[in-house]
Short mmCIF file of C-alpha atoms in Angstrom, two decimals:
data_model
loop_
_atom_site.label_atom_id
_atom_site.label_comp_id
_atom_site.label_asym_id
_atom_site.label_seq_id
_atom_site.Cartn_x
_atom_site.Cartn_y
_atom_site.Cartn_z
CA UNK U 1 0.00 0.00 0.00
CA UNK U 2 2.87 2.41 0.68
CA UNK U 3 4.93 1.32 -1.97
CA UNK U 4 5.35 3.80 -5.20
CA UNK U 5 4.69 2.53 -8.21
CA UNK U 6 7.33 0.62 -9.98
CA UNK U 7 9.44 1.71 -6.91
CA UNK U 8 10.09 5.09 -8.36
CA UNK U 9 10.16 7.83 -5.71
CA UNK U 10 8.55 10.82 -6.48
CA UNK U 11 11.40 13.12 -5.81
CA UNK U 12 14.03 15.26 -6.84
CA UNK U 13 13.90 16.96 -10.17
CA UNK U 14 12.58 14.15 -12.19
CA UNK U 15 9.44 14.71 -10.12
CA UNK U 16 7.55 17.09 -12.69
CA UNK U 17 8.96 15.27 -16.13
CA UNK U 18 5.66 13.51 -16.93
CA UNK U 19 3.19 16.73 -15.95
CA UNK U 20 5.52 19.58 -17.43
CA UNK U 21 6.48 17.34 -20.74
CA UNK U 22 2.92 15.71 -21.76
CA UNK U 23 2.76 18.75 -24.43
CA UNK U 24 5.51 17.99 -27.11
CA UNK U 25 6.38 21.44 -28.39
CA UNK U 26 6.87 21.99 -24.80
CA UNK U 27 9.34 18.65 -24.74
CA UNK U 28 10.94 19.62 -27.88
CA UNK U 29 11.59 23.16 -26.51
CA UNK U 30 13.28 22.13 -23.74
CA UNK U 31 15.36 19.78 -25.06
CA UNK U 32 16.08 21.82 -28.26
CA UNK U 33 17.28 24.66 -25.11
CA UNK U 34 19.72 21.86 -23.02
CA UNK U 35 20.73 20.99 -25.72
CA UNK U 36 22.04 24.20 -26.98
CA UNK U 37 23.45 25.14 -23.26
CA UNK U 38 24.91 21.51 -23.20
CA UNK U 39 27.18 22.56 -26.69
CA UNK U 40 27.64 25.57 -25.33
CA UNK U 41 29.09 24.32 -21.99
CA UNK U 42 31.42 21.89 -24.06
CA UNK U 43 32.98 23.70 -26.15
CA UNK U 44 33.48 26.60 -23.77
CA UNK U 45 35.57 23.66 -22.22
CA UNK U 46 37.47 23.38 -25.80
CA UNK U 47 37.91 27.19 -25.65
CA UNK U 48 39.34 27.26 -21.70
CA UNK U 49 41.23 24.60 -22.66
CA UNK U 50 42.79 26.20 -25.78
CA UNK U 51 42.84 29.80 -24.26
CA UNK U 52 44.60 27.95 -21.06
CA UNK U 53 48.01 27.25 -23.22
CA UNK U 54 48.08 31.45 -23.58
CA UNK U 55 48.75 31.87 -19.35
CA UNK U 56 51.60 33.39 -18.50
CA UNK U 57 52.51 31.17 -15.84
CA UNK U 58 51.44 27.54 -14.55
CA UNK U 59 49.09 29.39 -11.53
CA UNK U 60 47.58 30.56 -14.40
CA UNK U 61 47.18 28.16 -16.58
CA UNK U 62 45.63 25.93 -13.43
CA UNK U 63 43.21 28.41 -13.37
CA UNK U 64 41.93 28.36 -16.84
CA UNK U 65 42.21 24.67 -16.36
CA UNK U 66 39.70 24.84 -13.52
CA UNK U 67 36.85 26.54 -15.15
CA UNK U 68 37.44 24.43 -17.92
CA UNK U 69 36.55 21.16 -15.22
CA UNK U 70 34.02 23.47 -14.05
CA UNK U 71 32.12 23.85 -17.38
CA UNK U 72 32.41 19.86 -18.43
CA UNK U 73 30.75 19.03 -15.33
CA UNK U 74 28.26 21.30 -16.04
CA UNK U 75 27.99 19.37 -19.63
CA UNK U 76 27.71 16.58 -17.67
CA UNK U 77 24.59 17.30 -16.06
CA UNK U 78 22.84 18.60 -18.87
CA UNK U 79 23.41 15.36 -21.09
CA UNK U 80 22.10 13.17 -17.99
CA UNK U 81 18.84 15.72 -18.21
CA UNK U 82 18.62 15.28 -21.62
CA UNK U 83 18.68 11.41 -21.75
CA UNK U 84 15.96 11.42 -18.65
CA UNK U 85 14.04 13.58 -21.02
CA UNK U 86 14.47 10.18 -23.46
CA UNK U 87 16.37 12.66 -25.86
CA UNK U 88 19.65 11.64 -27.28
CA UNK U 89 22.06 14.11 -25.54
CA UNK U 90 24.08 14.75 -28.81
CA UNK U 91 21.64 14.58 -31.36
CA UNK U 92 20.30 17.04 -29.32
CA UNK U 93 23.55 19.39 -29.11
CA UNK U 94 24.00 19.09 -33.06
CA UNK U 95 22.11 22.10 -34.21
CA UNK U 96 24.16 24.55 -31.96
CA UNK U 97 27.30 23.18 -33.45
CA UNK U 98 27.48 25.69 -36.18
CA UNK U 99 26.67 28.80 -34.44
CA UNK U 100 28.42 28.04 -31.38
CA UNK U 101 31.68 26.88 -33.80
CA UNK U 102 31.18 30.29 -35.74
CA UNK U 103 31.03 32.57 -32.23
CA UNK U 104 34.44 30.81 -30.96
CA UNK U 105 36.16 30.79 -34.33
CA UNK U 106 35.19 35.22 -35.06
CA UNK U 107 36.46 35.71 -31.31
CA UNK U 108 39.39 33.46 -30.86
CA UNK U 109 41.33 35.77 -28.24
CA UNK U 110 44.71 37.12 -29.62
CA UNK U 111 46.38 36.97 -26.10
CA UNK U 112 45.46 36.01 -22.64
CA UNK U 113 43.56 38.71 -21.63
CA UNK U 114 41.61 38.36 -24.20
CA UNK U 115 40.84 35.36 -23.49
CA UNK U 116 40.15 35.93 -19.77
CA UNK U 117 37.83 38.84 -21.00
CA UNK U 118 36.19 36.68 -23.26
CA UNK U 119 35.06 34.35 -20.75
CA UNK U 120 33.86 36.09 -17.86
CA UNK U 121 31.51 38.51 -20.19
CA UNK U 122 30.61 35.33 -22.79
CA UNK U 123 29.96 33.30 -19.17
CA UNK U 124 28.31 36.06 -17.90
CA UNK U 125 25.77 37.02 -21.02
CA UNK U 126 25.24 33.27 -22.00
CA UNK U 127 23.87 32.73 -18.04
CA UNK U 128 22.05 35.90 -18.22
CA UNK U 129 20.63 34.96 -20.75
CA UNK U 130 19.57 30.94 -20.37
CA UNK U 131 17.76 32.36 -17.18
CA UNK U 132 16.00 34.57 -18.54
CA UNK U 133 14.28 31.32 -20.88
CA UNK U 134 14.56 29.70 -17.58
CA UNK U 135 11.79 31.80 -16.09
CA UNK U 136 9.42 30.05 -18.82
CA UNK U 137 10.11 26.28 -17.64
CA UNK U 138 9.07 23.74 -15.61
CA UNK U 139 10.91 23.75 -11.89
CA UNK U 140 12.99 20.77 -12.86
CA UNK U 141 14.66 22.22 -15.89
CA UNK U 142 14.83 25.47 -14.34
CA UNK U 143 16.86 24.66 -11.30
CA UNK U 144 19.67 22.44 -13.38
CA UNK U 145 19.61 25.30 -15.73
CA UNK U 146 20.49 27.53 -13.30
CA UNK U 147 23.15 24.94 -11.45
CA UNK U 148 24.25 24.55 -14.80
CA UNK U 149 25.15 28.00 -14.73
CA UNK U 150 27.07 28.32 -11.66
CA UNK U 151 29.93 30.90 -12.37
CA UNK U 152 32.25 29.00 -14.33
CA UNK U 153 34.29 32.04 -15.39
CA UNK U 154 32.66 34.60 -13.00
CA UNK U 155 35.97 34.52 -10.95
CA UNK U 156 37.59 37.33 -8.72
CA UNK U 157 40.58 36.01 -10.43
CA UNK U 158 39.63 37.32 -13.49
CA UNK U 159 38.45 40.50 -12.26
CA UNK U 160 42.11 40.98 -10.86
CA UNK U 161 44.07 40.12 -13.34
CA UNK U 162 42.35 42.20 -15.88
CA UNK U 163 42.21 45.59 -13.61
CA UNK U 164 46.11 44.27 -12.78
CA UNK U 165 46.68 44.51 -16.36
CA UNK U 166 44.95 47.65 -17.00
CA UNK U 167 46.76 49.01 -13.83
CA UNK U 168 50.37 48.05 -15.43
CA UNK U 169 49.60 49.80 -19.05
CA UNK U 170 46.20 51.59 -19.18
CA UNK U 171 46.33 51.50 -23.05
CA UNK U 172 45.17 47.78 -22.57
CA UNK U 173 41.58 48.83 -21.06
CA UNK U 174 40.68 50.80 -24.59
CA UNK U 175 42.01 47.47 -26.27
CA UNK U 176 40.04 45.48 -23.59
CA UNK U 177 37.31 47.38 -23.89
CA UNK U 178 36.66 47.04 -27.79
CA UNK U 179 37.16 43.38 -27.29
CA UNK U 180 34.12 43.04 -24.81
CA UNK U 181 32.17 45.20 -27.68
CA UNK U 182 33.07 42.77 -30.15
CA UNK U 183 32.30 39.76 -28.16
CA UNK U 184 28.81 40.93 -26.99
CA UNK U 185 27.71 41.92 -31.02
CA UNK U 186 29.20 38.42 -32.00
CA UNK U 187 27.04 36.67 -29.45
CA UNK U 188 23.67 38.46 -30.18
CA UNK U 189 24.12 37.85 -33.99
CA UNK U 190 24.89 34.01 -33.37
CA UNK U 191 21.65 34.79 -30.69
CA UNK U 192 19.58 35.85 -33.87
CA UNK U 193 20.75 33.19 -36.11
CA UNK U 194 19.20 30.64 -33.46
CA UNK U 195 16.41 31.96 -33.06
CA UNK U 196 15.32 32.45 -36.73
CA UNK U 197 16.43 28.50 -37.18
CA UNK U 198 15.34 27.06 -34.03
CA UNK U 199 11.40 26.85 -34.08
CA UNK U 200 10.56 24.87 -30.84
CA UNK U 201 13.16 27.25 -29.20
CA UNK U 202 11.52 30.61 -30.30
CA UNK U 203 7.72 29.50 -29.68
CA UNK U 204 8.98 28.93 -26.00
CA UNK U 205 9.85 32.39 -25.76
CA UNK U 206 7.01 33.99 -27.40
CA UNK U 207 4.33 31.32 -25.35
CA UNK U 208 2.18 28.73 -26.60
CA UNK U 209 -1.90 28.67 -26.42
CA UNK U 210 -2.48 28.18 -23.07
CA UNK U 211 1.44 29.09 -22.03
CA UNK U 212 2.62 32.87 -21.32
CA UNK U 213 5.33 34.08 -23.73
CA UNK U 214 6.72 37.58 -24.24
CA UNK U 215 5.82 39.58 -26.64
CA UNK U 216 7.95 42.32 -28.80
CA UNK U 217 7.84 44.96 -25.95
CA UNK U 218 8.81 42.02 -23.63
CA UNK U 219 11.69 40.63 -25.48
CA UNK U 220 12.90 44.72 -26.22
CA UNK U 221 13.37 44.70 -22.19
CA UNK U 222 15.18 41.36 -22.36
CA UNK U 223 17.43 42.98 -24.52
CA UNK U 224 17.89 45.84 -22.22
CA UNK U 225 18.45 43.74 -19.44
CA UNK U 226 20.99 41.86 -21.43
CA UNK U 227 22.71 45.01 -22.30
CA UNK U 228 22.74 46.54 -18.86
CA UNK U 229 24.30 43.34 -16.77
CA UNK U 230 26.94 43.09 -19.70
CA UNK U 231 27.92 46.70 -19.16
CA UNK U 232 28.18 46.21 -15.18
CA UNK U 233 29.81 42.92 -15.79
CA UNK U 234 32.99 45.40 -17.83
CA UNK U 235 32.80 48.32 -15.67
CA UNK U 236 33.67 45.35 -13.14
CA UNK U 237 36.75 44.28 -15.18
CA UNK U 238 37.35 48.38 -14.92
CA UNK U 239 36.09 48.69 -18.76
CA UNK U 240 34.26 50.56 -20.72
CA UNK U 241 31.29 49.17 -21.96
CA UNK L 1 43.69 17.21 29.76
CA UNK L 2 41.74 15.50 26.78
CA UNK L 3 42.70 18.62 23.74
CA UNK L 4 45.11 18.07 20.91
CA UNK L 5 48.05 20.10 20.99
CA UNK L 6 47.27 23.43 19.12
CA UNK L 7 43.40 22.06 18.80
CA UNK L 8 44.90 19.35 15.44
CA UNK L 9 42.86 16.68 15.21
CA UNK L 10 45.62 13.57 14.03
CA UNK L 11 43.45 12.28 12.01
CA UNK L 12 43.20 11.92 8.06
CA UNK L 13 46.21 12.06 5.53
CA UNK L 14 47.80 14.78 7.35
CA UNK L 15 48.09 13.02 10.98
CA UNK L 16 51.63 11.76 9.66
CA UNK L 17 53.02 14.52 7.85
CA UNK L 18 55.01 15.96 11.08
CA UNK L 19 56.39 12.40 11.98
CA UNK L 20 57.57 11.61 8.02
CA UNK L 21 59.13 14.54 7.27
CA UNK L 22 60.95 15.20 10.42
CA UNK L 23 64.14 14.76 7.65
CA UNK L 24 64.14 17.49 4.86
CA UNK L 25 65.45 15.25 1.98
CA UNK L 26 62.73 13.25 2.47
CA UNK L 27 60.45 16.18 2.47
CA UNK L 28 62.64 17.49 -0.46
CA UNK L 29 62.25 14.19 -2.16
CA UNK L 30 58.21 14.28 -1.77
CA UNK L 31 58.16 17.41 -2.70
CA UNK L 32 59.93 16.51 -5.98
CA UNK L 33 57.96 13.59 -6.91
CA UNK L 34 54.18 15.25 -5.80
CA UNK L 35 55.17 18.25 -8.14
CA UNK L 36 56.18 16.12 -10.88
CA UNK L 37 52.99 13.67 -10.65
CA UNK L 38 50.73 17.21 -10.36
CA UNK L 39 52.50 18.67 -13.74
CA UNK L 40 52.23 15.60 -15.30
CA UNK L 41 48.42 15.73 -14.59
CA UNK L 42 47.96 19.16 -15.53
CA UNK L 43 49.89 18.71 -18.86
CA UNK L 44 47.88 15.17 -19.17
CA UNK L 45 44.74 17.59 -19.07
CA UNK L 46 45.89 19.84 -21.91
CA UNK L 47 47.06 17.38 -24.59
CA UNK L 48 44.08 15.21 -23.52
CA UNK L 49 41.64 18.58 -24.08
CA UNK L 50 43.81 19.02 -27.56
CA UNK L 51 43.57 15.57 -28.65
CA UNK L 52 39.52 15.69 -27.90
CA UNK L 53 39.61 18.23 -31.06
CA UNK L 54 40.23 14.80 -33.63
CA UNK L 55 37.37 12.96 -32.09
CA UNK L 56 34.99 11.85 -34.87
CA UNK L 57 31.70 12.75 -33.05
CA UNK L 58 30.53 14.67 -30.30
CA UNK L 59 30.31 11.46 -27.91
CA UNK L 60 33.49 10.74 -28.21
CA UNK L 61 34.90 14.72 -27.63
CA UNK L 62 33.00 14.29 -24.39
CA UNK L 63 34.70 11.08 -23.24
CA UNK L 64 37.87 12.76 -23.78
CA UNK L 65 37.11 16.11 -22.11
CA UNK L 66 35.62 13.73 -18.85
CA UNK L 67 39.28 12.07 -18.86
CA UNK L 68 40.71 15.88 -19.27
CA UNK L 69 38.91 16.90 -16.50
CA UNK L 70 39.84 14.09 -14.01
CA UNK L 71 43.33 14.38 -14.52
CA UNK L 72 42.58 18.38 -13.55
CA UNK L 73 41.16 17.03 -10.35
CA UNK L 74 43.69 15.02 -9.37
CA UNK L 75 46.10 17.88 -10.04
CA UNK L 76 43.79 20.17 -7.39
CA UNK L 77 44.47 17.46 -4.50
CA UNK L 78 47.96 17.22 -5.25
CA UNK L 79 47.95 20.45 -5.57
CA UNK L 80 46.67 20.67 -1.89
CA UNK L 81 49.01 18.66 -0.38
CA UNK L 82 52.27 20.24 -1.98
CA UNK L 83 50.75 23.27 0.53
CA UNK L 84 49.93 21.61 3.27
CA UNK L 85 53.88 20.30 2.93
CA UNK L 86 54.41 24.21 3.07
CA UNK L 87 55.83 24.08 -0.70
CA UNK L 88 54.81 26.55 -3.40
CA UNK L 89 53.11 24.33 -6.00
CA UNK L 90 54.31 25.96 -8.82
CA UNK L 91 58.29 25.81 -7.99
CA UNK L 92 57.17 22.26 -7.06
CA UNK L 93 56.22 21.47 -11.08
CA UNK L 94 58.68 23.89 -12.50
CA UNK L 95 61.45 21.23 -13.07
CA UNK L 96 59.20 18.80 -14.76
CA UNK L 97 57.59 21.31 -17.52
CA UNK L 98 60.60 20.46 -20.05
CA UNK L 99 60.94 17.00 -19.47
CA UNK L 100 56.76 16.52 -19.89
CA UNK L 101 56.62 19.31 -22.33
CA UNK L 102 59.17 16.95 -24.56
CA UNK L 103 57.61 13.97 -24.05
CA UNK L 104 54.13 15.41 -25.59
CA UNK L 105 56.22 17.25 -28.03
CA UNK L 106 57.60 14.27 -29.28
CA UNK L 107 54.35 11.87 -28.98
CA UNK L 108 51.98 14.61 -30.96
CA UNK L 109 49.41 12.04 -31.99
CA UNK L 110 48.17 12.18 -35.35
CA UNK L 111 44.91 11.04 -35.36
CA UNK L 112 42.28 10.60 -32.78
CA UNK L 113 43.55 6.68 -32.61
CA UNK L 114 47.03 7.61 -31.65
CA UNK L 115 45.45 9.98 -29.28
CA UNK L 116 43.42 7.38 -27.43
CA UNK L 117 46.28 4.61 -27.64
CA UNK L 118 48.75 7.13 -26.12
CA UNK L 119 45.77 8.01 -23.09
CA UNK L 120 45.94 4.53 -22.06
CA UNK L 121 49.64 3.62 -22.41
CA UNK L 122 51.10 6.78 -21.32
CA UNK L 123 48.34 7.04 -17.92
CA UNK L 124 48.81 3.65 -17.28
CA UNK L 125 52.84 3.69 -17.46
CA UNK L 126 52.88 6.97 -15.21
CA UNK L 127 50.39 5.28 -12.60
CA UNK L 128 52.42 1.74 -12.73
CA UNK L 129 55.66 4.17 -12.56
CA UNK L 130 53.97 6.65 -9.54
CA UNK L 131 53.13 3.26 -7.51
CA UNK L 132 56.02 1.67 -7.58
CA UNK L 133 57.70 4.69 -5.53
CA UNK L 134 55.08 5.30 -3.91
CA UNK L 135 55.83 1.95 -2.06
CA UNK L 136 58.90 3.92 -0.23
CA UNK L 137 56.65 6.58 0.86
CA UNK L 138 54.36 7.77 4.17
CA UNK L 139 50.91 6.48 4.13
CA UNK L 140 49.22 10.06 3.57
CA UNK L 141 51.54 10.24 0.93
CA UNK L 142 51.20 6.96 -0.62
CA UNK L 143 46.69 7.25 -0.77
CA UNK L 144 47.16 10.73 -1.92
CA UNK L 145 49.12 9.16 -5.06
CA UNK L 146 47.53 6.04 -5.59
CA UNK L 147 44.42 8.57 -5.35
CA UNK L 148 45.09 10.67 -8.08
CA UNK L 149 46.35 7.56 -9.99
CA UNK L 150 42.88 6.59 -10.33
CA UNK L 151 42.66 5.16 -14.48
CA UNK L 152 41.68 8.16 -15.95
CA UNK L 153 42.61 7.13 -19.23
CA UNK L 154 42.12 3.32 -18.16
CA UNK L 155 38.83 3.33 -19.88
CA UNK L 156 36.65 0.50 -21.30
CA UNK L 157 35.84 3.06 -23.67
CA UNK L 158 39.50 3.39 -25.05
CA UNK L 159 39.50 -0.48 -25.19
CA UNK L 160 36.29 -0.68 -27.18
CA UNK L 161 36.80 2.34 -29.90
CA UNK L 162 41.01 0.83 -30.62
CA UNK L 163 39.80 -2.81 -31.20
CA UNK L 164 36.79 -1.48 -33.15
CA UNK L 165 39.35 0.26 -35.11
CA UNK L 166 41.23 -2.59 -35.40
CA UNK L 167 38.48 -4.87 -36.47
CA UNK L 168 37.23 -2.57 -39.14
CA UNK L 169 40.83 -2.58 -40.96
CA UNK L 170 43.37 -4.73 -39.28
CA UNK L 171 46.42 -2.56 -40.87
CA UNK L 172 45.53 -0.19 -37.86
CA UNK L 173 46.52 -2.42 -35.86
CA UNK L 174 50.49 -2.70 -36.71
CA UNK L 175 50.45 1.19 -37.27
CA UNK L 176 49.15 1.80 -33.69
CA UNK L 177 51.76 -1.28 -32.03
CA UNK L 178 54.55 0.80 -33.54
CA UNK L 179 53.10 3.85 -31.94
CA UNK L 180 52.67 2.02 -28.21
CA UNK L 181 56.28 1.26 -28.59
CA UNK L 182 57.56 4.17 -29.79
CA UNK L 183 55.45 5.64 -26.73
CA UNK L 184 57.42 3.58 -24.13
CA UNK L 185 60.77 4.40 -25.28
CA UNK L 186 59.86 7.92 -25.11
CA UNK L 187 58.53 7.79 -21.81
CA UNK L 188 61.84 5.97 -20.18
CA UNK L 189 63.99 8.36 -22.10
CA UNK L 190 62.43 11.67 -20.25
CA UNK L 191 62.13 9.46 -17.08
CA UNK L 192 66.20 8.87 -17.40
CA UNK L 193 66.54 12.29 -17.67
CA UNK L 194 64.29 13.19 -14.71
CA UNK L 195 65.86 11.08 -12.66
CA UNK L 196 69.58 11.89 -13.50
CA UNK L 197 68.92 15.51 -12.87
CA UNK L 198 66.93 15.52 -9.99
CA UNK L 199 69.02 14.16 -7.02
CA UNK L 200 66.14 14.02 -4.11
CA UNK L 201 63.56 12.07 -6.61
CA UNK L 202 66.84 9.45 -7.37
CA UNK L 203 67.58 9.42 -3.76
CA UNK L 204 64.47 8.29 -2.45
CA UNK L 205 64.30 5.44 -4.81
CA UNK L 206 67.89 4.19 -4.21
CA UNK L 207 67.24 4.75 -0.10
CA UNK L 208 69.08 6.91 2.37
CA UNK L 209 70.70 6.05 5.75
CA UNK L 210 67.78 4.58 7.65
CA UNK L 211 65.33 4.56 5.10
CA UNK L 212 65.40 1.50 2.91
CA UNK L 213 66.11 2.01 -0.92
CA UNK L 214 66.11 -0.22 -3.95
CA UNK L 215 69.72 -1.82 -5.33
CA UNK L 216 70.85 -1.91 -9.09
CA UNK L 217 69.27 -5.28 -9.61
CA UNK L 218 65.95 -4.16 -7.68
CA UNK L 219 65.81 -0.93 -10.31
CA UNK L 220 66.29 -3.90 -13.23
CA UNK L 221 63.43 -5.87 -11.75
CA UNK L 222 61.26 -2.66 -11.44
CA UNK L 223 61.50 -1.91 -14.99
CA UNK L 224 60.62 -5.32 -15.89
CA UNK L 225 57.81 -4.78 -14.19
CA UNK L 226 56.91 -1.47 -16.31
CA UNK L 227 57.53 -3.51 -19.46
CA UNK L 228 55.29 -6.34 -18.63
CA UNK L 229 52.56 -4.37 -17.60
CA UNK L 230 53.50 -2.34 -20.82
CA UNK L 231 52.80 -5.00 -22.65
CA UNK L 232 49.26 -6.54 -21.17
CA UNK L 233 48.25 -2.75 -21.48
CA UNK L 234 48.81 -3.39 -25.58
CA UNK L 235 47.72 -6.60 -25.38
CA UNK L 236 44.05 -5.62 -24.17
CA UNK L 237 43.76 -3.09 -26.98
CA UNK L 238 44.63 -5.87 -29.13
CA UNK L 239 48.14 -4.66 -30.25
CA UNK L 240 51.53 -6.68 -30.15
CA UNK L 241 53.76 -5.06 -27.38
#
């Protein structure tokens, strides 16, 4: 009488699966979304990884090396999530290949602060952003999204180096400070690009029948909000935004 | 009547660290050999993260970065320990950057194969290698090694993906023997030259005056050792040693 059935225990994050996922746009959303953060946590892995050979010293490079950990955990998560979801975790990653590929490969750093730049702002926008779709989702999803997003490149060391930099030669903060430009226009227009091709992922932003979505004024004050954390996010590296 | 001197609790790894390293060749010896194990792991991490770029799909870029990011967290306890010795981490690894560094330099693998072949080989002859002195060694010592020695690159996966390899065109198979060899000669040549120029790491494995060490014949039977388990290592991804 008190056993569940087939022994599962209604717990955890797996709890709301079958009530949030019975509608499959909503399923197909949500995995299209994991799927993309899931890429996007890998190969910001490849990138620490690559950007980590650039460190001035071994301390450094450890560093770099640590976020890198940091963010394939994360990846490891997600693909669990996906394969509860009965998704296959890298069929599901596929589509986000391109623009994710394009993003690295237009704003492969030249130098190490470059690279450090490059990922506490791209950290920083691409978790501002994933919460914001977060705020749409079932409590499951939501929570490993956010997890998932746990300040892999948000460090203090990166906010010291870079003001230590700027500090030692303040030419590189107008250098520094072009590059976080760059970086944020590169990521909206890869943004766009998956949004236009992604169906299930737009519709989950703009709602569903009997599902709240934003509408244009709504996603203009996304934007805005975007905008605004990325510009507190380089006045905290001491940069212009 | 009942506290610990200075409130320490002797318990854990570090309970023996004052007793052990009461002499400071010892400790200069440890020192030596935890820095080189913790470089070797970071630099195990990079060309593992680099070699992950040849994998054929996105599954098997992931099983790379996972062994990537082990290695990095065995690096972070070793890492941990070289401090709680009171060393500086860093000037712990320095001497073993060109000596590793040449090692990858000359091993570049060049193809995703060679890459997974040189994972297991090269992981497994550093852990057999890492054991062996680990023998001579404090307890805390000795579990933090044979810790961080834990088959990150011993994977079933490696085994499966080289004798698939294999299967599907059996020329692969002499091609990748001649790699595992060249591998192992590589590997003792940097080793020779590790332990020529660093006098503490040499020390400790030939013994000091009330610590027993190993004799020229006991060296000869140790790397008999390496070569045998060399050779089952081969043997298991279906290669002739």
């Amino acid at each position: 009488m008190t056993e569940s059935p087939q022994g599962q225990a209604p717990s955890g994050a797996a709890a709301d699966v079958p009530v949030a996922f019975q509608d499959p746009s909503y399923l197909a959303a949500v995995v299209d979304l994991l799927g993309a953060i899931a890429y996007g946590e890998m190969s910001a892995f490849e990138r620490l990884a690559e950007d980590a050979k650039m460190s001035p010293t071994l301390a450094d490079k450890a560093e770099l090396a640590r976020m890198a950990s940091t963010e394939f955990g994360h990846f490891e998560g997600l693909r669990q999530r996906l394969a509860d979801l009965g998704a296959d975790p890298f069929e599901a990653m596929a589509p986000f290949e391109k623009p994710f590929d394009a993003f690295h490969a237009r704003t492969a750093p030249s130098d190490w602060l470059e690279g450090l730049v490059k990922a506490y702002v791209g950290d920083g926008l691409a978790a501002d952003f994933y919460r914001e779709i977060a705020a749409f989702l079932d409590a499951g999803t939501r929570d490993l999204i956010i997890e998932s997003l746990a300040d892999a490149g948000q460090s203090q060391f990166v906010v010291d180096r870079v003001r230590g930099a700027i500090e030692d030669d303040h030419r590189v903060g107008g250098r520094l400070a072009l590059w976080g430009r760059r970086l944020m226009g590169e990521a909206l227009s890869q943004a766009q690009r998956v949004a236009a091709e992604r169906d299930a992922l737009s519709a989950l932003l703009s709602g569903g029948v009997d599902r709240p979505g934003m509408d244009l004024a709504a996603i203009g004050r996304l934007f805005t909000r975007l905008t605004e954390n990325h510009s507190a996010r380089m006045e905290k590296l001491g940069l212009a935004a």
